[in-house]
GROMACS .gro file of C-alpha atoms in nm:
model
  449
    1UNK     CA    1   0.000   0.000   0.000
    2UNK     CA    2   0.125   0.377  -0.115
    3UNK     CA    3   0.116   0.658   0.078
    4UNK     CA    4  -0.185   0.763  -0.181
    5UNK     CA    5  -0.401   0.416  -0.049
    6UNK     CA    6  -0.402   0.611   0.248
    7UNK     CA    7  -0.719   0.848   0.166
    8UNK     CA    8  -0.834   1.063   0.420
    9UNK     CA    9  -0.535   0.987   0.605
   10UNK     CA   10  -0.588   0.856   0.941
   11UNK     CA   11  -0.590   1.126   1.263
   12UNK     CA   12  -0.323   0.996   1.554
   13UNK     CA   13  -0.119   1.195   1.789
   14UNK     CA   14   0.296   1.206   1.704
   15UNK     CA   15   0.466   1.016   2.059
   16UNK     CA   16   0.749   1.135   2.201
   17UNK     CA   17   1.003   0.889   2.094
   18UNK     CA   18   1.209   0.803   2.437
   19UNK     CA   19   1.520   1.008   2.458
   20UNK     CA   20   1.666   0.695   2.638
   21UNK     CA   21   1.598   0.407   2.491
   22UNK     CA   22   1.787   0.254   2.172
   23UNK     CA   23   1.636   0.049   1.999
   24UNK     CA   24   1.576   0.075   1.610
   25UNK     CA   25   1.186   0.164   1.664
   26UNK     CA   26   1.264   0.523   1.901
   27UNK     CA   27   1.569   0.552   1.717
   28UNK     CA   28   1.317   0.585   1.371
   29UNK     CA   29   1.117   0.790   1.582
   30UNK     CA   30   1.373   1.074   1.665
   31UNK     CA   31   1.487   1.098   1.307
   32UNK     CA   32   1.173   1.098   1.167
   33UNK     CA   33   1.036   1.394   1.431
   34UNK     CA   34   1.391   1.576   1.289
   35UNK     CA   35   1.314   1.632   0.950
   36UNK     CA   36   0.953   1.669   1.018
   37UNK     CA   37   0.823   2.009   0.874
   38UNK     CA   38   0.706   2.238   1.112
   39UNK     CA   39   0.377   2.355   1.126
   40UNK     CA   40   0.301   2.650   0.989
   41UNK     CA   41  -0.077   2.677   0.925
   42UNK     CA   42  -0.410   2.733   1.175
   43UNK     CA   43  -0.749   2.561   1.235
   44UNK     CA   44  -0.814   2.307   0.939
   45UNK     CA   45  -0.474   2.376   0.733
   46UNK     CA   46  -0.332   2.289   1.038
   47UNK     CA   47  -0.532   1.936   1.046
   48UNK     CA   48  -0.450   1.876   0.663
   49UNK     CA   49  -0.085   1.953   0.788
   50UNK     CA   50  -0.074   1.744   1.027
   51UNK     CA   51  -0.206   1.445   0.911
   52UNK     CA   52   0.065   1.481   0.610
   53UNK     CA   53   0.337   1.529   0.856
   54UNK     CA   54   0.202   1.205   0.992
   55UNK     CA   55   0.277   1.052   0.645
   56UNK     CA   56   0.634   1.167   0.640
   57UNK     CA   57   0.686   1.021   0.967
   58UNK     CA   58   0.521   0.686   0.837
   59UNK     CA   59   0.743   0.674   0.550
   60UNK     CA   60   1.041   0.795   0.754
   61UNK     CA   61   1.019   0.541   1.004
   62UNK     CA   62   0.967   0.265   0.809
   63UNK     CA   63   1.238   0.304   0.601
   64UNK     CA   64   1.433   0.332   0.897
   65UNK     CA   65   1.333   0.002   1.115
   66UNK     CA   66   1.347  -0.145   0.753
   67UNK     CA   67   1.747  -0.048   0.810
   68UNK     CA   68   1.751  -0.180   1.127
   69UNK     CA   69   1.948   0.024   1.468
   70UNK     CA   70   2.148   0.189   1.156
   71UNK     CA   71   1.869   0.432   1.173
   72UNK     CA   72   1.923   0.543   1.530
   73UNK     CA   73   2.270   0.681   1.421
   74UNK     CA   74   2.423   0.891   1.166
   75UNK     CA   75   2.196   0.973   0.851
   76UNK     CA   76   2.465   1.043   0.620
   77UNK     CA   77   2.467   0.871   0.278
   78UNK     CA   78   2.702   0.543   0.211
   79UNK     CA   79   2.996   0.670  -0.034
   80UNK     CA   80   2.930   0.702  -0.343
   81UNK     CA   81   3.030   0.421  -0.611
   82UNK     CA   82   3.303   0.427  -0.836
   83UNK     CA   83   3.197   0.590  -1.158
   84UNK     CA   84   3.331   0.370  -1.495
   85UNK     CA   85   3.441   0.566  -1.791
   86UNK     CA   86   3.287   0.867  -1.869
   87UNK     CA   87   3.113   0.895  -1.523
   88UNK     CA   88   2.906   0.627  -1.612
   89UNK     CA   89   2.847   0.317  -1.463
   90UNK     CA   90   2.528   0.050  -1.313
   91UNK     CA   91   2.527   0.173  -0.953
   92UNK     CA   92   2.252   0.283  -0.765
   93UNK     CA   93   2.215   0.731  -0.769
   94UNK     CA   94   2.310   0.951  -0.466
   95UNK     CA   95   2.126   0.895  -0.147
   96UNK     CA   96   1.930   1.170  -0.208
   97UNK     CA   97   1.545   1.104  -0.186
   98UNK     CA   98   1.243   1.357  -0.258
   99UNK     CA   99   0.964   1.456  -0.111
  100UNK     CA  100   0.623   1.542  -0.270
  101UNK     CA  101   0.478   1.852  -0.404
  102UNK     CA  102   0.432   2.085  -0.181
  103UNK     CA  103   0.384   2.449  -0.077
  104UNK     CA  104   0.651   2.721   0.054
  105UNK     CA  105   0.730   2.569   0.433
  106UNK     CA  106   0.508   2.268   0.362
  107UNK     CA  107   0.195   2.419   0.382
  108UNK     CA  108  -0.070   2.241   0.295
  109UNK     CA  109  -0.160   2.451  -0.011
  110UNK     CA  110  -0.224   2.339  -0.375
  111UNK     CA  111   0.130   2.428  -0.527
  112UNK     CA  112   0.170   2.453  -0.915
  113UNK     CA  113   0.483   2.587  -0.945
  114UNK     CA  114   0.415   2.928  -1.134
  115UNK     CA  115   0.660   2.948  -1.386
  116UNK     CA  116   0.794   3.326  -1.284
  117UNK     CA  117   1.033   3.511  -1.446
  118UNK     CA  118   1.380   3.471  -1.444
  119UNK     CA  119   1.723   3.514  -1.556
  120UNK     CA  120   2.022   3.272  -1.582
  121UNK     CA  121   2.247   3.491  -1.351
  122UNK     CA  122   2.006   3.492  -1.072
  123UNK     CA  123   1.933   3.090  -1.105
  124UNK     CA  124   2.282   3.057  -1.041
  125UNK     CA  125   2.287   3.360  -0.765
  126UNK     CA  126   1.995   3.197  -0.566
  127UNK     CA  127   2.206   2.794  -0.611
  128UNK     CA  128   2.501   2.962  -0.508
  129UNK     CA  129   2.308   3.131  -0.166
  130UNK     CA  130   2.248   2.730  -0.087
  131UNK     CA  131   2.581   2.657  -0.118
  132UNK     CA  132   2.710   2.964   0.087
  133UNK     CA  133   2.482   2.852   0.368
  134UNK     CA  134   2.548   2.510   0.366
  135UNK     CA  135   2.202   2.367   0.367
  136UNK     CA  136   2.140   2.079   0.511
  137UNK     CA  137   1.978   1.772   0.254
  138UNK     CA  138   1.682   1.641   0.388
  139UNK     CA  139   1.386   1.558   0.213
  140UNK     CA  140   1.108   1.680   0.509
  141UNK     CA  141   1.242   1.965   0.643
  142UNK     CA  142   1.218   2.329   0.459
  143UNK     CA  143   1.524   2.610   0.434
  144UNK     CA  144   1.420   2.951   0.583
  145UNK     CA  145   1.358   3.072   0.203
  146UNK     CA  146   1.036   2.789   0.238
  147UNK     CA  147   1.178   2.576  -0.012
  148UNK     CA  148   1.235   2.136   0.082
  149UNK     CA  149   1.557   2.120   0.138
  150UNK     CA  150   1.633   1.808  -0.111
  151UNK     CA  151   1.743   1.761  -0.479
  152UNK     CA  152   1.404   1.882  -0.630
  153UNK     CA  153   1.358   2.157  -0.353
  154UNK     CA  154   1.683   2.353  -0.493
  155UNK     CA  155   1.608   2.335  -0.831
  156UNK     CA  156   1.250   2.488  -0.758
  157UNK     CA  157   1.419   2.761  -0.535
  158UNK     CA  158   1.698   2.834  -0.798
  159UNK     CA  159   1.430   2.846  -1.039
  160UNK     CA  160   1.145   3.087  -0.845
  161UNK     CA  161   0.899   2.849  -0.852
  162UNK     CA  162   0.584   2.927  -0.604
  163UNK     CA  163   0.672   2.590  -0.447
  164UNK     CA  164   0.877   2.205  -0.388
  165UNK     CA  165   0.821   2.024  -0.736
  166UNK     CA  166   0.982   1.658  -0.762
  167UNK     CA  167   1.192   1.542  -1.026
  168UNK     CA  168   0.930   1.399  -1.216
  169UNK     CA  169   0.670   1.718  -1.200
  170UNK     CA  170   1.023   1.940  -1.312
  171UNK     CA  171   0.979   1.889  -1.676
  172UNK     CA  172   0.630   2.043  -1.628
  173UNK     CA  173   0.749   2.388  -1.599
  174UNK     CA  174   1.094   2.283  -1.918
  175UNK     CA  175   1.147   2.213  -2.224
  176UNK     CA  176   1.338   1.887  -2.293
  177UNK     CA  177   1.682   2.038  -2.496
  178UNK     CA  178   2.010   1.816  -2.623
  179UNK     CA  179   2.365   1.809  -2.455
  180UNK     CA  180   2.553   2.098  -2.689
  181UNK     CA  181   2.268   2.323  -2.587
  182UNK     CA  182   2.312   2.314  -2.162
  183UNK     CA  183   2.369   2.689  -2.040
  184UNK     CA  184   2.396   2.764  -1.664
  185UNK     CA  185   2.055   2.761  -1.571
  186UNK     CA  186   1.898   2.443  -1.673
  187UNK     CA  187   1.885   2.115  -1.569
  188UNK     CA  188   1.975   1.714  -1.569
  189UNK     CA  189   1.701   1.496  -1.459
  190UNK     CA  190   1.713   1.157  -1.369
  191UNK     CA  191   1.395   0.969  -1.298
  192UNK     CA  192   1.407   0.583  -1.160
  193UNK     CA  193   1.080   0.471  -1.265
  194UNK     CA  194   1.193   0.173  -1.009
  195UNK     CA  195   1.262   0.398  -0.747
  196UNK     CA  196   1.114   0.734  -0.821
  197UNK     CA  197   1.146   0.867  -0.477
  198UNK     CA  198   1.434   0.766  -0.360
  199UNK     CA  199   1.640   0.658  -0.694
  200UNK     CA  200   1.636   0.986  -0.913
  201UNK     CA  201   1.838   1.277  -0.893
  202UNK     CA  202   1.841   1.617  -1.066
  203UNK     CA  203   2.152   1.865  -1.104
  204UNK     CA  204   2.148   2.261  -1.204
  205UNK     CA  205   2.425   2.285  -1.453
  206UNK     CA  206   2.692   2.588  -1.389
  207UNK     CA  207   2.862   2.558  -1.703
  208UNK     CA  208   3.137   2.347  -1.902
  209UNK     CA  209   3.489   2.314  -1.688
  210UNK     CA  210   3.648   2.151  -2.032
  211UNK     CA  211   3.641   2.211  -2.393
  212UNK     CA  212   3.572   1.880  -2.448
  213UNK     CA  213   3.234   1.923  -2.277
  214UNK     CA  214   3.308   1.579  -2.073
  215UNK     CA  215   3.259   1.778  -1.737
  216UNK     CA  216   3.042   2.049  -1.609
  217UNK     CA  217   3.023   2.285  -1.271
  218UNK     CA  218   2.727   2.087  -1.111
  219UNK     CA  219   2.490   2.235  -0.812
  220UNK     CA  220   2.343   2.016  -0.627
  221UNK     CA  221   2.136   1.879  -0.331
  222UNK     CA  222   2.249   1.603  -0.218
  223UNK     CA  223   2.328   1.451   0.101
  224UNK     CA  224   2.473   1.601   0.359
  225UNK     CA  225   2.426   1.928   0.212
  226UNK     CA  226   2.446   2.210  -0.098
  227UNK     CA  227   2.738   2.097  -0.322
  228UNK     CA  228   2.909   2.295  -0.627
  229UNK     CA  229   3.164   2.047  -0.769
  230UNK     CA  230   3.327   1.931  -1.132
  231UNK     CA  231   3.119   1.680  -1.206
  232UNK     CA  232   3.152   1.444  -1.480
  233UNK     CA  233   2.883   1.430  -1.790
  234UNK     CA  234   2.633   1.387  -1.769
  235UNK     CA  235   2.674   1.234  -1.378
  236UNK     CA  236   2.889   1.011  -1.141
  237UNK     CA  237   2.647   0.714  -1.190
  238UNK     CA  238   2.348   0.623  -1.436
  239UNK     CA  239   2.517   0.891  -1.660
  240UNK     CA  240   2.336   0.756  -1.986
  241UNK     CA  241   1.972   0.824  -1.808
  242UNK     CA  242   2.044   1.202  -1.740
  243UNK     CA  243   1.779   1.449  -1.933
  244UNK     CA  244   1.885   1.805  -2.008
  245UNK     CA  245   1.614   2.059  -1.929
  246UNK     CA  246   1.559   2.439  -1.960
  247UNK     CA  247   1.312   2.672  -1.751
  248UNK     CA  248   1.019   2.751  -1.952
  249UNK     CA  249   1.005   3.037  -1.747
  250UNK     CA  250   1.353   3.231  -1.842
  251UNK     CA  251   1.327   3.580  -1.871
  252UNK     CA  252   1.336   3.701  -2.274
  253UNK     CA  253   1.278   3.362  -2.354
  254UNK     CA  254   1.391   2.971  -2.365
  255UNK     CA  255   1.723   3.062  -2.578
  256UNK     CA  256   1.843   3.373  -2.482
  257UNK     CA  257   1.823   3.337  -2.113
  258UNK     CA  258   1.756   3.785  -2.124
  259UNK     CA  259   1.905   4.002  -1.853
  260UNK     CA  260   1.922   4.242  -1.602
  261UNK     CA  261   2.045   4.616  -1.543
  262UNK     CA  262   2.382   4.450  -1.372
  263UNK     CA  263   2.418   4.248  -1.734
  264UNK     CA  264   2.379   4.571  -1.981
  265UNK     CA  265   2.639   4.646  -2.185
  266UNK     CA  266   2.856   4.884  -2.073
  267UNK     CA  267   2.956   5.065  -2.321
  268UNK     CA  268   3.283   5.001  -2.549
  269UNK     CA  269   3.471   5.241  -2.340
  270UNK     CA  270   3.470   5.071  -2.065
  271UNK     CA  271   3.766   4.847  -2.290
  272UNK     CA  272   4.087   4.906  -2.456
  273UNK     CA  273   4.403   5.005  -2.402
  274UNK     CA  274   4.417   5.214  -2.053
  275UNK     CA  275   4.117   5.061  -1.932
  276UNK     CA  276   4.097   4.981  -1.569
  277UNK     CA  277   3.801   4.920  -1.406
  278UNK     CA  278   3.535   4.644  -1.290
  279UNK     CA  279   3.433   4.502  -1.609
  280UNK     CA  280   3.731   4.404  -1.734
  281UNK     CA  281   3.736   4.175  -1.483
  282UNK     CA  282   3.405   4.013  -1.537
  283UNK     CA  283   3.525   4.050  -1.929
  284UNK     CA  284   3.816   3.791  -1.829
  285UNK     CA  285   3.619   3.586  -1.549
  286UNK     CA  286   3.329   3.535  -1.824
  287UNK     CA  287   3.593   3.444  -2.084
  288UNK     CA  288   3.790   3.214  -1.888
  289UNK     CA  289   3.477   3.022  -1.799
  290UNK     CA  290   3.432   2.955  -2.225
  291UNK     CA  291   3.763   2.815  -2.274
  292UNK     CA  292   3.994   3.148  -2.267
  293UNK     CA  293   4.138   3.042  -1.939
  294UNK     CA  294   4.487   2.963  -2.157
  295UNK     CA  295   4.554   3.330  -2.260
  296UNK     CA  296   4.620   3.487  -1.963
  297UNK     CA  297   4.943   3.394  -1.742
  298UNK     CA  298   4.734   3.614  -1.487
  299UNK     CA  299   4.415   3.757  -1.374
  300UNK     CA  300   4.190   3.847  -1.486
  301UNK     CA  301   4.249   4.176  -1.364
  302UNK     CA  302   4.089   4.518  -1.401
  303UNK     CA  303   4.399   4.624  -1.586
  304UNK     CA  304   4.302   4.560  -1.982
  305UNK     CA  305   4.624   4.393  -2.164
  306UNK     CA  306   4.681   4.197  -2.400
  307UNK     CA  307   4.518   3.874  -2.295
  308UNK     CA  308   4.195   4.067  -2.280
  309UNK     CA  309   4.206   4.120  -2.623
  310UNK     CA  310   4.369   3.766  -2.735
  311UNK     CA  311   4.048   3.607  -2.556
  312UNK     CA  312   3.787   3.785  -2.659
  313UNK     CA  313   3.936   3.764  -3.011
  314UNK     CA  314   3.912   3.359  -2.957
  315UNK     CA  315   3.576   3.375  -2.854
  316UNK     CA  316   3.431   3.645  -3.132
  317UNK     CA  317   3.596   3.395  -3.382
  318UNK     CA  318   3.437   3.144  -3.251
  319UNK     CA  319   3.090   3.266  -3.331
  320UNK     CA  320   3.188   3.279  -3.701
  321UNK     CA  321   3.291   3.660  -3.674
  322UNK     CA  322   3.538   3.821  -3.869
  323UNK     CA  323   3.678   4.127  -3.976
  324UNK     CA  324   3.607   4.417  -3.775
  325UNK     CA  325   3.323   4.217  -3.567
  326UNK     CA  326   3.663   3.996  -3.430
  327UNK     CA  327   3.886   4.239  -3.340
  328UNK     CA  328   3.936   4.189  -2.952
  329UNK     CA  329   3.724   4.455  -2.783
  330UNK     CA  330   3.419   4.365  -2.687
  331UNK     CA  331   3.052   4.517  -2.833
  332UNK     CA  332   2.749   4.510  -2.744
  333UNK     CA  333   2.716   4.140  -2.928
  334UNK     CA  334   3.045   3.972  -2.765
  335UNK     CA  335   2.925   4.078  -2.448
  336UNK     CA  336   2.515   3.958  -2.459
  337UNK     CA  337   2.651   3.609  -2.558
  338UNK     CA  338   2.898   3.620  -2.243
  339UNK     CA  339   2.673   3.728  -2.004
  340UNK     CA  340   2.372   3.492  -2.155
  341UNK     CA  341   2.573   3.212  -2.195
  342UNK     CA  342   2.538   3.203  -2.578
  343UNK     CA  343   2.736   3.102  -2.862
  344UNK     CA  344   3.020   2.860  -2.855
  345UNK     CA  345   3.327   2.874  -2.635
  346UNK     CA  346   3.699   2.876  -2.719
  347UNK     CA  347   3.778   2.648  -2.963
  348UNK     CA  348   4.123   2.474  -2.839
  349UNK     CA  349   4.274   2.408  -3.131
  350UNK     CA  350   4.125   2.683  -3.324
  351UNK     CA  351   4.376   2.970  -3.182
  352UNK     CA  352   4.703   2.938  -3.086
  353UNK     CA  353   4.796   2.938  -2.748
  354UNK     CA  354   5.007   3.255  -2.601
  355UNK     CA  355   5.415   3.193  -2.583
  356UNK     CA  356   5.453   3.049  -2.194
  357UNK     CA  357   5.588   3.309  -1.972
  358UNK     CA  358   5.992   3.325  -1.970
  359UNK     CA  359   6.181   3.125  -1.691
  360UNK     CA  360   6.194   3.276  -1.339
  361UNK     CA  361   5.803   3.431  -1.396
  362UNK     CA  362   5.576   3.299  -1.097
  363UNK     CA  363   5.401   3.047  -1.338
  364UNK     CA  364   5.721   2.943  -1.453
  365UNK     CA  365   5.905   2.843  -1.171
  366UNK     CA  366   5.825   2.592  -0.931
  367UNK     CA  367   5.891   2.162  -1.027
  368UNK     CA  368   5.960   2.081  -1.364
  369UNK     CA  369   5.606   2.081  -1.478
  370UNK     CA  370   5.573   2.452  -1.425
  371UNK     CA  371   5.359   2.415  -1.097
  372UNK     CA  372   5.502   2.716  -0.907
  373UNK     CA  373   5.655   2.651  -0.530
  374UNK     CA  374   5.407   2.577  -0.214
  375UNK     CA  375   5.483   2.933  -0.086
  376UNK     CA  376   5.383   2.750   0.311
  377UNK     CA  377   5.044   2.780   0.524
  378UNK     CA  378   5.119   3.085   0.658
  379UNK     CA  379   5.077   3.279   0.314
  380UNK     CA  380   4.758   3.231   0.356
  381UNK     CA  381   4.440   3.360   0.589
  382UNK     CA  382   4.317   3.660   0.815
  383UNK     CA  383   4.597   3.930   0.720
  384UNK     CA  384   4.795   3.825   0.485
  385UNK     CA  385   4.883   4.015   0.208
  386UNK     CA  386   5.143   3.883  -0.076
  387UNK     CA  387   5.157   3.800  -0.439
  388UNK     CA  388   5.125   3.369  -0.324
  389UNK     CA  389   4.756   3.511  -0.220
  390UNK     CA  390   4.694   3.720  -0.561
  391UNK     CA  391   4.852   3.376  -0.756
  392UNK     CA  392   4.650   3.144  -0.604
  393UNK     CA  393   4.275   3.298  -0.689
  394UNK     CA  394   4.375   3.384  -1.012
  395UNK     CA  395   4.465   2.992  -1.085
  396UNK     CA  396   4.164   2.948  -0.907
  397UNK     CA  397   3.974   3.155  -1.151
  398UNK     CA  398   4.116   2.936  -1.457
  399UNK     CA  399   4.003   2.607  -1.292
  400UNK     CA  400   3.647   2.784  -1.281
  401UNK     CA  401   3.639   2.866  -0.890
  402UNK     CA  402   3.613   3.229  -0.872
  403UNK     CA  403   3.262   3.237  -0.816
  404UNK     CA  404   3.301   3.419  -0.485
  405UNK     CA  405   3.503   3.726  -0.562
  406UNK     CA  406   3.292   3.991  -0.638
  407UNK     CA  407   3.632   4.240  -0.696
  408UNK     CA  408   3.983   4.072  -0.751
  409UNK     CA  409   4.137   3.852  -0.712
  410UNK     CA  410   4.387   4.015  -0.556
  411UNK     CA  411   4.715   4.034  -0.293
  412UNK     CA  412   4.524   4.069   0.022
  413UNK     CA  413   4.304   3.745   0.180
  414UNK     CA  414   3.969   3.756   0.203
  415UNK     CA  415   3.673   3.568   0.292
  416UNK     CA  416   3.611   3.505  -0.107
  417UNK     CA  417   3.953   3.340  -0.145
  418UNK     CA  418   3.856   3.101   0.181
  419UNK     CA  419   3.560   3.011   0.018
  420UNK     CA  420   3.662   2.981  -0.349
  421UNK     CA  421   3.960   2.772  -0.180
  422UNK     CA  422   3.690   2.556  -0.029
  423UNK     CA  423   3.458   2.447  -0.310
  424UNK     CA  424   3.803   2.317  -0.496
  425UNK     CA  425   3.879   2.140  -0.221
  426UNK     CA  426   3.488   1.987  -0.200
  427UNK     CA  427   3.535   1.921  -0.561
  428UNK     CA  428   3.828   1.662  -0.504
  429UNK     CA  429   3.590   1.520  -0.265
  430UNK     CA  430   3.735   1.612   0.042
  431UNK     CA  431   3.547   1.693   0.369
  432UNK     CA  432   3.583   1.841   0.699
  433UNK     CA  433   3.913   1.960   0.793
  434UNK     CA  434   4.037   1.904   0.453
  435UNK     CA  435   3.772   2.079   0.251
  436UNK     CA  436   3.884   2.442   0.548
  437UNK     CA  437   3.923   2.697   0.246
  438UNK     CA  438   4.298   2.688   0.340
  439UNK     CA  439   4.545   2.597   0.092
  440UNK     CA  440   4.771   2.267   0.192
  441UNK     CA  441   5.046   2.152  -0.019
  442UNK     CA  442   4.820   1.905  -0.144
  443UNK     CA  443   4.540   2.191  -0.208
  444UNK     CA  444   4.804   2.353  -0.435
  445UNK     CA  445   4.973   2.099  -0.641
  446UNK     CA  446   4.644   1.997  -0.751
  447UNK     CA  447   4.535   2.324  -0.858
  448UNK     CA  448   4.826   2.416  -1.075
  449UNK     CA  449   4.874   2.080  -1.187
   0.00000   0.00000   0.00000
């Protein structure tokens, strides 16, 4: 019997589970009253509310006895399988199971997920404000923004939707779109028709890390909490059974992905010889990200030089522009298919690489692959200020971690280096005191290997 035999729902009162005893039954108990959702509604809301609560905990627990005294202890997930070749492989997805439709906090509401509004950059700001915050997976408890705080939750918060949809009620409010068109923004769904709660999985794709377009900068929810990592294509396991999806709901429509005020051109100007300001930088951050990481030996700065124009060059020529429309400073064009997410990127082979910098250069010194020196721990945190700092987020920024700098980077360390520091570290799947936001020795041979 399904949850939906259960119609109307029976009335009983939730039990205090005894803080005392252990066995698997109490044990279910507790961890099902933890990721309860709390109550939110009055007179017969509050029934309705109830009684579905009273579901959850149903489900919850007997999942949990089903474990046996396992259930009493930790709830992280078991480690994830080896992926084969490619990502792929025949294991079972992420322990990452959904909850149902529902309204903002859980209410008992009917929720159709209004498709609002919405452009690219702020699906990515509001998946990004998960992973700042660390929220916690769980698949009945809701974040403070009212969203369920499991796979299918952050995709309907990153996306505005007026409530929780599931992986299977996604597509609803998308249009179904093939690999070579994925811009940050949309989606990969995988749906389990053999396990549809608990064995599908959706990611919010960030963008391509390679020119190969064999990995991607996935968000996700997934146990035990908000992860941003290099993920491989299209995921870890069941790779082949991933569906690419796009917001019906994007602001100036399903292709373009439209803009805001922050994304408007600002005016050629702004670039060029003696330029020095703000959006160079994003000029270089947005370029790196499409496969122009290779032209600069540093930055991107707010200094224009010559890499500027080498990479934006690369990019207008790889849109099929010539002549006067590819001459290295940026228009009005260049820079809507930047911000947007539009076009192709950076061709590898298609422009030559800059000359490497000359011996005894910081990128060119270090062991004999070029990887510059460990410079020590104490380069780095509270106070510091020195170029091992300013090095380290702009390598950072070519491996498609500079998602926290809002200015720089630069000499001095900040919060945003911590941070940026931090979601490479996640990404090699380290945890804990190894995923700190401080740079080890290991931390920094991988990042300029």
């Amino acid at each position: 019997m399904t949850l939906t035999d259960l119609s109307p729902l029976p009335e009983f009162d939730e039990i205090e589970p005894g803080e005392d005893c252990t066995c698997g039954g109490c044990g279910a108990r507790r961890l099902a009253r933890l990721h309860a959702a709390p109550v939110h509604e009055g007179g017969h809301a509050a029934a309705r509310s109830l009684r579905r609560r009273a579901a959850v905990l149903v489900a919850a627990v007997g999942t949990a006895i089903a474990g046996g005294t396992a259930a009493a202890g930790s709830a992280a997930a078991a480690p994830a399988p080896t992926p084969g070749p490619g990502g792929s492989s025949t294991a079972q997805p992420p322990a990452s199971p959904q909850g149902e439709v529902s309204g903002l906090y859980g209410e008992d509401q009917e929720a159709r997920g209004a498709a609002v509004p919405v452009t690219r950059a702020q699906i990515i700001q509001r998946a990004q404000s998960w992973v700042d915050q660390r929220v916690p997976y769980s698949m009945g408890r809701y974040w403070s923004d009212g969203y369920r705080q499991d796979c299918s939750g952050f995709v309907s918060m990153a996306w505005g939707l007026d409530s929780s949809q599931t992986t299977w009620t996604l597509p609803d409010f998308a249009e179904r779109i093939g690999k070579n068109d994925l811009q940050p923004g949309d989606v990969l769904i995988y749906n389990n028709p053999a396990n549809p709660q608990a064995g599908s999985h959706v990611t919010l794709f960030g963008g391509w890390t390679d020119s190969s377009r064999t990995r991607y900068l996935a968000y996700e929810q997934t146990s035990p909490g908000t992860k941003k990592r290099d993920t491989p294509y299209a995921y870890w396991n069941n790779s082949a059974g991933y569906v690419p999806y796009r917001y019906t709901g994007l602001s100036g429509g399903s292709s373009d992905g439209g803009g805001t005020s922050a994304d408007a051109f600002p005016g050629a100007d702004k670039f060029g010889p003696g330029a020095n300001n703000a959006y160079v930088t994003r000029l270089g951050r947005m370029l790196v990200q499409r496969g122009g990481a290779r032209f600069y030996s540093e930055g991107p700065g707010p200094r224009w030089g010559e890499a500027d124009r080498r990479a934006t060059q690369a990019f207008q020529l790889a849109q099929g522009w010539r002549g006067a429309e590819a001459d290295g400073i940026p228009g009005k064009d260049t820079w809507a298919y930047l911000v947007n997410g539009k076009g192709r990127d950076i061709d590898a082979a298609g422009v030559p690489s800059p000359p490497p910098p000359p011996p005894g250069t910081a990128t060119g010194t270090g062991t004999a692959t070029g990887t510059p020196a460990y410079p020590g721990r104490e380069a780095f945190g509270p106070g510091q200020d020195n170029d091992s700092v300013r090095q380290l987020g702009e390598q950072l920024v070519r491996k498609g971690y500079g998602g926290a700098y809002g200015v720089g980077p630069g000499p001095r360390w900040s919060e945003s280096d911590r941070r940026n520091v931090q979601a490479f570290q996640q990404a090699q799947g380290w945890t804990n005191a190894d995923a700190d936001g401080y740079p080890g020795p290991e931390t920094w041979r991988r990042l300029f290997s």
